[in-house]
Amino acid sequence: MSEDRELYRRLFRTALLIRLVEERIIELYPSDRIQSPVHLSIGQEAVAVGACDALRPDDLVFATYRSHGFYIAKGGRLDRMFAELYGRVGGVSKGKAGSMHLSAPEVGLMGSSAVVASTIPHAIGAALSFKRHGNSRIAVAVFGDGATEEGVYHESLNFASLMKVPVLFLCEDNGLAVHSHRPVRQSYSLVKHAAAYGIASRRLDEGWDMLAVRRATLEAAARARAGEPFVLEIATARYKEHVGIGDDFHFGYRLESDIDAWKKRDPLIADKALVEELTPAIEREIEQAVAFAENSPSPSRAELLTDII
Amino acid sequence: MNVTAKKPQAATTRVLSYANALLETMDGALAEHPNVFIMGQGVDDFKGIFGSTTELAEKYGAKRVFDVPLMEEAMTGIALGAALVGDYPITTHIRADFSFLAMNQIINLAAKYRYMFGGIMSCPTLIRVVVGRSWGQGAQHSQSPQATFAHYPGLTVIMPATAQAIVDMYPQIINRHPGPVISIEHRLLYNLDFTVAEGHVPLTSYVARPGRDVTVVATSVMVVEALRAAQYVQDTAGIDSEVIDLNSISHPDWDLVAGSVRKTGRLVIADTSWLEYGVAAEVCRQVVLRDPSMLMAPPTMLGMAPAPCPTAKSLEDIYYPSQHETVDAILTQVRGADHGIDLPTERSMTEGYRRFRGPF
C-alpha cells in the first residue's frame, strides 16, 4: 500500500468513526438517554479530520458547540464522550458539560463553548503564552462563518496580528448561522477582511477532501508556528439541522439539492467499498463506548456544588 | 520604586498609600512568579493605572507588562486562554464600566469553566476594575458592579478597602487562588495613606473596628466612611460601633456578620452601589434567614440614589451617602430618629478626600 493510500485510509477511518458515532447518536436520541442539545457535524467531518491530522499532538484546539468531530479527530476517548452525552460521571466532565462543552485537554482539545465566537480569544491567549515561553506550539481557533460577525473575532484578529502570536484561525464555512444564509449576514469576504489586518489567509473550496484540508492546514500551521497568524477558511456542508438530529429541508429555508453536490463528492458516501470494510470494527468500538456510558452512574447529589471556584 | 510584596517585620508598621500598595503587589507578583503578566489599556503609560503599574513595563519588559488595543472582551478571553495553559494574567480596567464590555467572557466563560468542565479546566486570573467617583465622573464612569458579578457562581469578587487589604489579599490570590477574581478598587482610595501592619486580611469579611452598640457592615470606600462615622459617634455620643468590612462580596463571612448583629441587635449597611437587588439587600437576606429576632429595629441601608450618577456637583453631592447621613444612620439606629446629636456638616463625602482633584 502506498503512503498516500495509507494516509487516506487513516483519515477516512477517523471521518467514518465521526459519522457513525453521530448516526448512533441519532438512533439513541429518541430514547432520551442523551438529554443534551446536539449539534451534529455530519457532512463536515473532513474539516476536523484533515485539520487535526496536520497538527502536532501538543498543539491546542479551541472549539465550539459543534465539536464531536474535533473531539474525536484530536484523539479524545469515545467512551468518555458518550458518557458525557449521557450525563454520567464517567464523562469527560462528569456529565456537567454535555455535548456543547466537550473537551479533552489531555489530547489538546481545550474548552468548547456554546456562545458563538467566545473561544476565539482563548486560542490567542494560549498562543500568546506559547510565544512568551518560547516554545513551538500553536493554538487553533475553530469557529463557523457566523462567528466572524461577532465583535470579539475582529478584536482577536487585530491583536493576533499586532502581537504576531502563533495562532491559526480555522473557519468552517457551512454558509449557515442557525437558519440564516451567509449573504444576508456578511458584507465582507473573510479572506479580504483578514488582509485588512495584515493577516495572511486562504479559502479552500474542496472541504469534502480530507487530504486537501490536511495539506492546507499543514501549510497554514507552519505559518502560524513561525509567528504569522493565518486565517484558513474551509467550505463545508451541514447535512442535518442546526441543532438536533433531524433533516430540516421541509421548512424551506434551504433545499436538499443545495447539498447534493457535496454528497456526490463526500468520500464517506462515495467510497462504498472502504465504508463497508471499516464499518464493522468501528461499530464494535461504538457499542463498547455506548455500553460504558450505559453502565456509568449519574453524578451524585454531592457533585452539584463541587468545582465551582 | 524598589519594593517587594514581603510583609514588614513583626510589630512594625508603615504608612502606605492604596496606589503604592497596588504597585508593590504588582511588582512583587512579577518578581516572584515568572508566569504573571499584566495587560490592559494604558498599563505601561506614564500614568500606569493611577500609579499602580508605573514603570513596571520598563522593569520587567514588554512581554510581562503591556498595553492592549481597545478590546475588553478579547482581552478577558485572552487572559482566560493564557490562564488555561498555566500563565497568570492580570488585567485592568481604568473604569469598572468598561468591564461590562467583557461581561460575556467574565460571566459566560471564566465563571463557568471549572464547573462546566467538571473540574478539569481552571482559569486563575485577576481582573482589576476601578470605580470612579466625584469630579463629575457621571453615569458611565462611576458604577460599582459588585452585586452584578457576585450574583454569578464561579467568580470571586473582592473590594479591598485599605492598603492593608491589598498587600494581604493580592499575594494570596495570585499565589494560590484557583479561579477568576474580580477586584473592585475604588478610585477615591488610591490617594489615601493607610497604616499597614503585620496582618492577614482573609479573602472574606473581617472586623475593622470592634464595638457593642451597633453593627455597621460596609464595603470599599464606605468602610473608611463607616470608621470615620464610628469615631464621630464615639466622640459625640459615646456610641460603640462595630464596623465589619464585608471585603469579599462573593464569599462573605455571614457567621461573623450574624454574630455581630446578634450581639448589637442593630444593623447599618453601607455599600458603594445601588440598594435595589444589591449587596445591602443580600446582607439583610442573610441576617433575616438566620434569625430575624436578632434585629431590634429594621436595618438602615446607605447606597447610591436610585438613578444613574449625575455629573453636576450639586446633584452628585446628594447622590452618594454623605458623612452626615452615615452618622445619622448610626445614631438613629441606637438612639432613634430624635437622637438630638449634632451631625457633621460635611454634605459631600469627597470633602474627606481633598487630595482627589480629578480629572480622573
PDB file of C-alpha atoms in Angstrom, chain B residues 88-282:
ATOM      1  CA  TYR B  88      -1.300  34.061  35.475  1.00  0.00           C
ATOM      2  CA  PRO B  89      -2.687  37.129  33.690  1.00  0.00           C
ATOM      3  CA  ILE B  90      -3.667  40.304  35.494  1.00  0.00           C
ATOM      4  CA  THR B  91      -5.958  42.572  33.507  1.00  0.00           C
ATOM      5  CA  THR B  92      -7.061  46.100  34.310  1.00  0.00           C
ATOM      6  CA  HIS B  93      -9.975  48.368  33.513  1.00  0.00           C
ATOM      7  CA  ILE B  94      -9.389  52.015  34.373  1.00  0.00           C
ATOM      8  CA  ARG B  95     -13.103  52.236  34.948  1.00  0.00           C
ATOM      9  CA  ALA B  96     -15.253  49.333  36.064  1.00  0.00           C
ATOM     10  CA  ASP B  97     -17.826  50.393  33.487  1.00  0.00           C
ATOM     11  CA  PHE B  98     -15.556  49.128  30.717  1.00  0.00           C
ATOM     12  CA  SER B  99     -15.599  45.645  32.208  1.00  0.00           C
ATOM     13  CA  PHE B 100     -19.220  45.467  31.047  1.00  0.00           C
ATOM     14  CA  LEU B 101     -17.824  45.039  27.542  1.00  0.00           C
ATOM     15  CA  ALA B 102     -16.131  41.912  28.841  1.00  0.00           C
ATOM     16  CA  MET B 103     -19.246  40.506  30.516  1.00  0.00           C
ATOM     17  CA  ASN B 104     -19.520  37.663  28.019  1.00  0.00           C
ATOM     18  CA  GLN B 105     -16.058  36.365  28.843  1.00  0.00           C
ATOM     19  CA  ILE B 106     -16.401  37.021  32.567  1.00  0.00           C
ATOM     20  CA  ILE B 107     -19.860  35.567  33.087  1.00  0.00           C
ATOM     21  CA  ASN B 108     -20.388  33.064  30.285  1.00  0.00           C
ATOM     22  CA  LEU B 109     -16.861  31.678  30.261  1.00  0.00           C
ATOM     23  CA  ALA B 110     -14.492  32.495  33.133  1.00  0.00           C
ATOM     24  CA  ALA B 111     -17.162  31.992  35.788  1.00  0.00           C
ATOM     25  CA  LYS B 112     -18.195  28.659  34.344  1.00  0.00           C
ATOM     26  CA  TYR B 113     -15.040  26.991  33.110  1.00  0.00           C
ATOM     27  CA  ARG B 114     -14.146  24.989  36.171  1.00  0.00           C
ATOM     28  CA  TYR B 115     -17.651  23.766  36.852  1.00  0.00           C
ATOM     29  CA  MET B 116     -18.771  23.243  33.286  1.00  0.00           C
ATOM     30  CA  PHE B 117     -15.793  21.017  32.564  1.00  0.00           C
ATOM     31  CA  GLY B 118     -16.121  19.000  35.754  1.00  0.00           C
ATOM     32  CA  GLY B 119     -13.040  20.473  37.412  1.00  0.00           C
ATOM     33  CA  ILE B 120     -10.558  19.698  34.629  1.00  0.00           C
ATOM     34  CA  MET B 121     -10.247  23.310  33.474  1.00  0.00           C
ATOM     35  CA  SER B 122      -9.383  26.264  35.612  1.00  0.00           C
ATOM     36  CA  CYS B 123      -8.582  29.817  34.769  1.00  0.00           C
ATOM     37  CA  PRO B 124      -6.997  31.597  37.720  1.00  0.00           C
ATOM     38  CA  THR B 125      -6.709  35.247  36.842  1.00  0.00           C
ATOM     39  CA  LEU B 126      -7.064  38.647  38.488  1.00  0.00           C
ATOM     40  CA  ILE B 127      -9.293  41.266  36.901  1.00  0.00           C
ATOM     41  CA  ARG B 128      -8.795  44.709  38.423  1.00  0.00           C
ATOM     42  CA  VAL B 129     -11.571  47.244  37.893  1.00  0.00           C
ATOM     43  CA  VAL B 130     -11.573  50.793  39.212  1.00  0.00           C
ATOM     44  CA  VAL B 131     -14.708  52.587  40.379  1.00  0.00           C
ATOM     45  CA  GLY B 132     -14.803  56.299  39.675  1.00  0.00           C
ATOM     46  CA  ARG B 133     -16.401  58.925  41.828  1.00  0.00           C
ATOM     47  CA  SER B 134     -16.517  62.725  42.060  1.00  0.00           C
ATOM     48  CA  TRP B 135     -15.053  65.351  39.743  1.00  0.00           C
ATOM     49  CA  GLY B 136     -18.034  64.715  37.512  1.00  0.00           C
ATOM     50  CA  GLN B 137     -17.410  61.065  36.662  1.00  0.00           C
ATOM     51  CA  GLY B 138     -21.020  60.836  35.596  1.00  0.00           C
ATOM     52  CA  ALA B 139     -23.210  57.902  34.697  1.00  0.00           C
ATOM     53  CA  GLN B 140     -20.661  55.762  32.837  1.00  0.00           C
ATOM     54  CA  HIS B 141     -17.537  56.240  34.937  1.00  0.00           C
ATOM     55  CA  SER B 142     -18.931  55.607  38.389  1.00  0.00           C
ATOM     56  CA  GLN B 143     -20.644  52.256  38.513  1.00  0.00           C
ATOM     57  CA  SER B 144     -19.776  49.811  41.220  1.00  0.00           C
ATOM     58  CA  PRO B 145     -20.676  46.370  39.865  1.00  0.00           C
ATOM     59  CA  GLN B 146     -20.096  44.095  42.872  1.00  0.00           C
ATOM     60  CA  ALA B 147     -23.667  42.802  43.056  1.00  0.00           C
ATOM     61  CA  THR B 148     -23.677  42.053  39.346  1.00  0.00           C
ATOM     62  CA  PHE B 149     -20.509  39.991  39.449  1.00  0.00           C
ATOM     63  CA  ALA B 150     -21.176  38.331  42.802  1.00  0.00           C
ATOM     64  CA  HIS B 151     -24.540  37.132  41.523  1.00  0.00           C
ATOM     65  CA  TYR B 152     -22.839  34.596  39.263  1.00  0.00           C
ATOM     66  CA  PRO B 153     -21.394  31.471  40.866  1.00  0.00           C
ATOM     67  CA  GLY B 154     -17.814  30.823  39.851  1.00  0.00           C
ATOM     68  CA  LEU B 155     -16.450  34.299  40.397  1.00  0.00           C
ATOM     69  CA  THR B 156     -14.629  35.580  43.444  1.00  0.00           C
ATOM     70  CA  VAL B 157     -15.394  39.250  43.969  1.00  0.00           C
ATOM     71  CA  ILE B 158     -13.472  41.372  46.429  1.00  0.00           C
ATOM     72  CA  MET B 159     -13.478  45.063  47.310  1.00  0.00           C
ATOM     73  CA  PRO B 160     -10.256  45.968  49.092  1.00  0.00           C
ATOM     74  CA  ALA B 161     -10.960  48.945  51.364  1.00  0.00           C
ATOM     75  CA  THR B 162      -7.416  49.648  52.542  1.00  0.00           C
ATOM     76  CA  ALA B 163      -3.765  49.307  51.585  1.00  0.00           C
ATOM     77  CA  GLN B 164      -3.597  46.533  54.182  1.00  0.00           C
ATOM     78  CA  ALA B 165      -6.292  44.598  52.329  1.00  0.00           C
ATOM     79  CA  ILE B 166      -4.323  44.932  49.098  1.00  0.00           C
ATOM     80  CA  VAL B 167      -0.959  43.809  50.443  1.00  0.00           C
ATOM     81  CA  ASP B 168      -2.561  40.905  52.277  1.00  0.00           C
ATOM     82  CA  MET B 169      -5.085  39.668  49.741  1.00  0.00           C
ATOM     83  CA  TYR B 170      -3.436  40.116  46.360  1.00  0.00           C
ATOM     84  CA  PRO B 171      -0.498  37.790  47.064  1.00  0.00           C
ATOM     85  CA  GLN B 172      -2.908  35.147  48.427  1.00  0.00           C
ATOM     86  CA  ILE B 173      -4.930  35.386  45.242  1.00  0.00           C
ATOM     87  CA  ILE B 174      -2.025  35.420  42.816  1.00  0.00           C
ATOM     88  CA  ASN B 175      -0.149  32.658  44.639  1.00  0.00           C
ATOM     89  CA  ARG B 176      -2.881  30.116  45.002  1.00  0.00           C
ATOM     90  CA  HIS B 177      -6.451  31.097  44.271  1.00  0.00           C
ATOM     91  CA  PRO B 178      -7.753  28.582  41.714  1.00  0.00           C
ATOM     92  CA  GLY B 179     -10.315  30.714  39.920  1.00  0.00           C
ATOM     93  CA  PRO B 180     -11.015  34.092  38.402  1.00  0.00           C
ATOM     94  CA  VAL B 181     -11.046  37.005  40.829  1.00  0.00           C
ATOM     95  CA  ILE B 182     -12.562  40.411  40.228  1.00  0.00           C
ATOM     96  CA  SER B 183     -11.143  43.082  42.470  1.00  0.00           C
ATOM     97  CA  ILE B 184     -13.161  46.260  42.598  1.00  0.00           C
ATOM     98  CA  GLU B 185     -10.832  49.078  43.567  1.00  0.00           C
ATOM     99  CA  HIS B 186     -12.223  52.491  44.444  1.00  0.00           C
ATOM    100  CA  ARG B 187     -10.564  55.494  42.817  1.00  0.00           C
ATOM    101  CA  LEU B 188     -11.098  57.641  45.914  1.00  0.00           C
ATOM    102  CA  LEU B 189      -8.995  55.213  47.946  1.00  0.00           C
ATOM    103  CA  TYR B 190      -5.971  55.427  45.659  1.00  0.00           C
ATOM    104  CA  ASN B 191      -4.587  58.631  47.125  1.00  0.00           C
ATOM    105  CA  LEU B 192      -5.258  57.784  50.757  1.00  0.00           C
ATOM    106  CA  ASP B 193      -2.498  56.766  53.137  1.00  0.00           C
ATOM    107  CA  PHE B 194      -3.037  53.803  55.416  1.00  0.00           C
ATOM    108  CA  THR B 195      -1.073  52.427  58.313  1.00  0.00           C
ATOM    109  CA  VAL B 196      -0.072  48.939  57.274  1.00  0.00           C
ATOM    110  CA  ALA B 197       0.965  46.404  59.878  1.00  0.00           C
ATOM    111  CA  GLU B 198       1.832  42.761  60.005  1.00  0.00           C
ATOM    112  CA  GLY B 199      -1.554  41.229  59.462  1.00  0.00           C
ATOM    113  CA  HIS B 200      -3.662  38.941  57.484  1.00  0.00           C
ATOM    114  CA  VAL B 201      -6.800  40.147  55.793  1.00  0.00           C
ATOM    115  CA  PRO B 202      -8.679  36.994  54.800  1.00  0.00           C
ATOM    116  CA  LEU B 203     -10.469  36.532  51.492  1.00  0.00           C
ATOM    117  CA  THR B 204     -13.670  37.066  53.410  1.00  0.00           C
ATOM    118  CA  SER B 205     -15.136  39.525  55.904  1.00  0.00           C
ATOM    119  CA  TYR B 206     -13.354  40.794  58.998  1.00  0.00           C
ATOM    120  CA  VAL B 207     -13.969  43.142  61.909  1.00  0.00           C
ATOM    121  CA  ALA B 208     -12.403  46.504  61.098  1.00  0.00           C
ATOM    122  CA  ARG B 209     -13.445  48.018  64.443  1.00  0.00           C
ATOM    123  CA  PRO B 210     -14.893  46.078  67.356  1.00  0.00           C
ATOM    124  CA  GLY B 211     -17.891  47.549  69.169  1.00  0.00           C
ATOM    125  CA  ARG B 212     -21.037  46.576  71.067  1.00  0.00           C
ATOM    126  CA  ASP B 213     -23.853  49.035  70.316  1.00  0.00           C
ATOM    127  CA  VAL B 214     -24.470  48.754  66.577  1.00  0.00           C
ATOM    128  CA  THR B 215     -23.147  46.731  63.653  1.00  0.00           C
ATOM    129  CA  VAL B 216     -22.092  48.630  60.554  1.00  0.00           C
ATOM    130  CA  VAL B 217     -21.442  46.374  57.555  1.00  0.00           C
ATOM    131  CA  ALA B 218     -19.635  48.298  54.851  1.00  0.00           C
ATOM    132  CA  THR B 219     -17.870  47.826  51.535  1.00  0.00           C
ATOM    133  CA  SER B 220     -14.896  49.526  49.909  1.00  0.00           C
ATOM    134  CA  VAL B 221     -14.684  53.269  50.491  1.00  0.00           C
ATOM    135  CA  MET B 222     -17.748  53.055  52.729  1.00  0.00           C
ATOM    136  CA  VAL B 223     -15.591  51.142  55.221  1.00  0.00           C
ATOM    137  CA  VAL B 224     -13.435  54.252  55.532  1.00  0.00           C
ATOM    138  CA  GLU B 225     -16.585  56.327  55.876  1.00  0.00           C
ATOM    139  CA  ALA B 226     -18.016  53.961  58.463  1.00  0.00           C
ATOM    140  CA  LEU B 227     -14.820  54.095  60.523  1.00  0.00           C
ATOM    141  CA  ARG B 228     -14.880  57.901  60.458  1.00  0.00           C
ATOM    142  CA  ALA B 229     -18.540  57.887  61.427  1.00  0.00           C
ATOM    143  CA  ALA B 230     -17.853  55.379  64.218  1.00  0.00           C
ATOM    144  CA  GLN B 231     -15.206  57.673  65.622  1.00  0.00           C
ATOM    145  CA  TYR B 232     -17.612  60.627  65.446  1.00  0.00           C
ATOM    146  CA  VAL B 233     -20.442  58.874  67.294  1.00  0.00           C
ATOM    147  CA  GLN B 234     -17.951  57.562  69.845  1.00  0.00           C
ATOM    148  CA  ASP B 235     -16.691  61.087  70.481  1.00  0.00           C
ATOM    149  CA  THR B 236     -20.073  62.854  70.445  1.00  0.00           C
ATOM    150  CA  ALA B 237     -22.423  60.272  71.912  1.00  0.00           C
ATOM    151  CA  GLY B 238     -20.314  57.509  73.403  1.00  0.00           C
ATOM    152  CA  ILE B 239     -21.776  55.011  70.956  1.00  0.00           C
ATOM    153  CA  ASP B 240     -19.567  51.998  70.348  1.00  0.00           C
ATOM    154  CA  SER B 241     -19.926  50.848  66.727  1.00  0.00           C
ATOM    155  CA  GLU B 242     -18.683  47.563  65.376  1.00  0.00           C
ATOM    156  CA  VAL B 243     -17.577  48.014  61.763  1.00  0.00           C
ATOM    157  CA  ILE B 244     -17.357  44.944  59.573  1.00  0.00           C
ATOM    158  CA  ASP B 245     -15.573  45.198  56.265  1.00  0.00           C
ATOM    159  CA  LEU B 246     -17.566  42.798  54.093  1.00  0.00           C
ATOM    160  CA  ASN B 247     -14.421  42.705  51.918  1.00  0.00           C
ATOM    161  CA  SER B 248     -15.373  39.637  49.893  1.00  0.00           C
ATOM    162  CA  ILE B 249     -18.650  40.237  48.125  1.00  0.00           C
ATOM    163  CA  SER B 250     -18.921  36.731  46.703  1.00  0.00           C
ATOM    164  CA  HIS B 251     -17.833  34.868  49.831  1.00  0.00           C
ATOM    165  CA  PRO B 252     -18.552  36.982  52.904  1.00  0.00           C
ATOM    166  CA  ASP B 253     -18.304  35.593  56.408  1.00  0.00           C
ATOM    167  CA  TRP B 254     -22.007  35.517  57.207  1.00  0.00           C
ATOM    168  CA  ASP B 255     -21.432  33.912  60.586  1.00  0.00           C
ATOM    169  CA  LEU B 256     -19.262  36.887  61.517  1.00  0.00           C
ATOM    170  CA  VAL B 257     -21.950  39.313  60.394  1.00  0.00           C
ATOM    171  CA  ALA B 258     -24.754  37.406  62.120  1.00  0.00           C
ATOM    172  CA  GLY B 259     -22.701  37.045  65.298  1.00  0.00           C
ATOM    173  CA  SER B 260     -22.178  40.781  65.402  1.00  0.00           C
ATOM    174  CA  VAL B 261     -25.849  41.563  64.818  1.00  0.00           C
ATOM    175  CA  ARG B 262     -26.809  39.048  67.499  1.00  0.00           C
ATOM    176  CA  LYS B 263     -24.547  40.983  69.868  1.00  0.00           C
ATOM    177  CA  THR B 264     -25.638  44.521  68.944  1.00  0.00           C
ATOM    178  CA  GLY B 265     -29.189  43.971  67.712  1.00  0.00           C
ATOM    179  CA  ARG B 266     -28.765  46.890  65.334  1.00  0.00           C
ATOM    180  CA  LEU B 267     -27.624  46.994  61.752  1.00  0.00           C
ATOM    181  CA  VAL B 268     -26.467  49.674  59.341  1.00  0.00           C
ATOM    182  CA  ILE B 269     -25.315  48.634  55.888  1.00  0.00           C
ATOM    183  CA  ALA B 270     -23.265  50.986  53.734  1.00  0.00           C
ATOM    184  CA  ASP B 271     -22.470  49.948  50.180  1.00  0.00           C
ATOM    185  CA  THR B 272     -20.953  51.825  47.246  1.00  0.00           C
ATOM    186  CA  SER B 273     -23.709  50.892  44.829  1.00  0.00           C
ATOM    187  CA  TRP B 274     -27.471  50.908  44.477  1.00  0.00           C
ATOM    188  CA  LEU B 275     -29.620  49.269  47.117  1.00  0.00           C
ATOM    189  CA  GLU B 276     -32.076  47.579  44.765  1.00  0.00           C
ATOM    190  CA  TYR B 277     -31.140  43.890  44.335  1.00  0.00           C
ATOM    191  CA  GLY B 278     -27.760  44.744  45.752  1.00  0.00           C
ATOM    192  CA  VAL B 279     -25.231  43.902  48.456  1.00  0.00           C
ATOM    193  CA  ALA B 280     -27.212  45.645  51.190  1.00  0.00           C
ATOM    194  CA  ALA B 281     -30.262  43.596  50.270  1.00  0.00           C
ATOM    195  CA  GLU B 282     -28.162  40.437  50.436  1.00  0.00           C
TER     196      GLU B 282
END
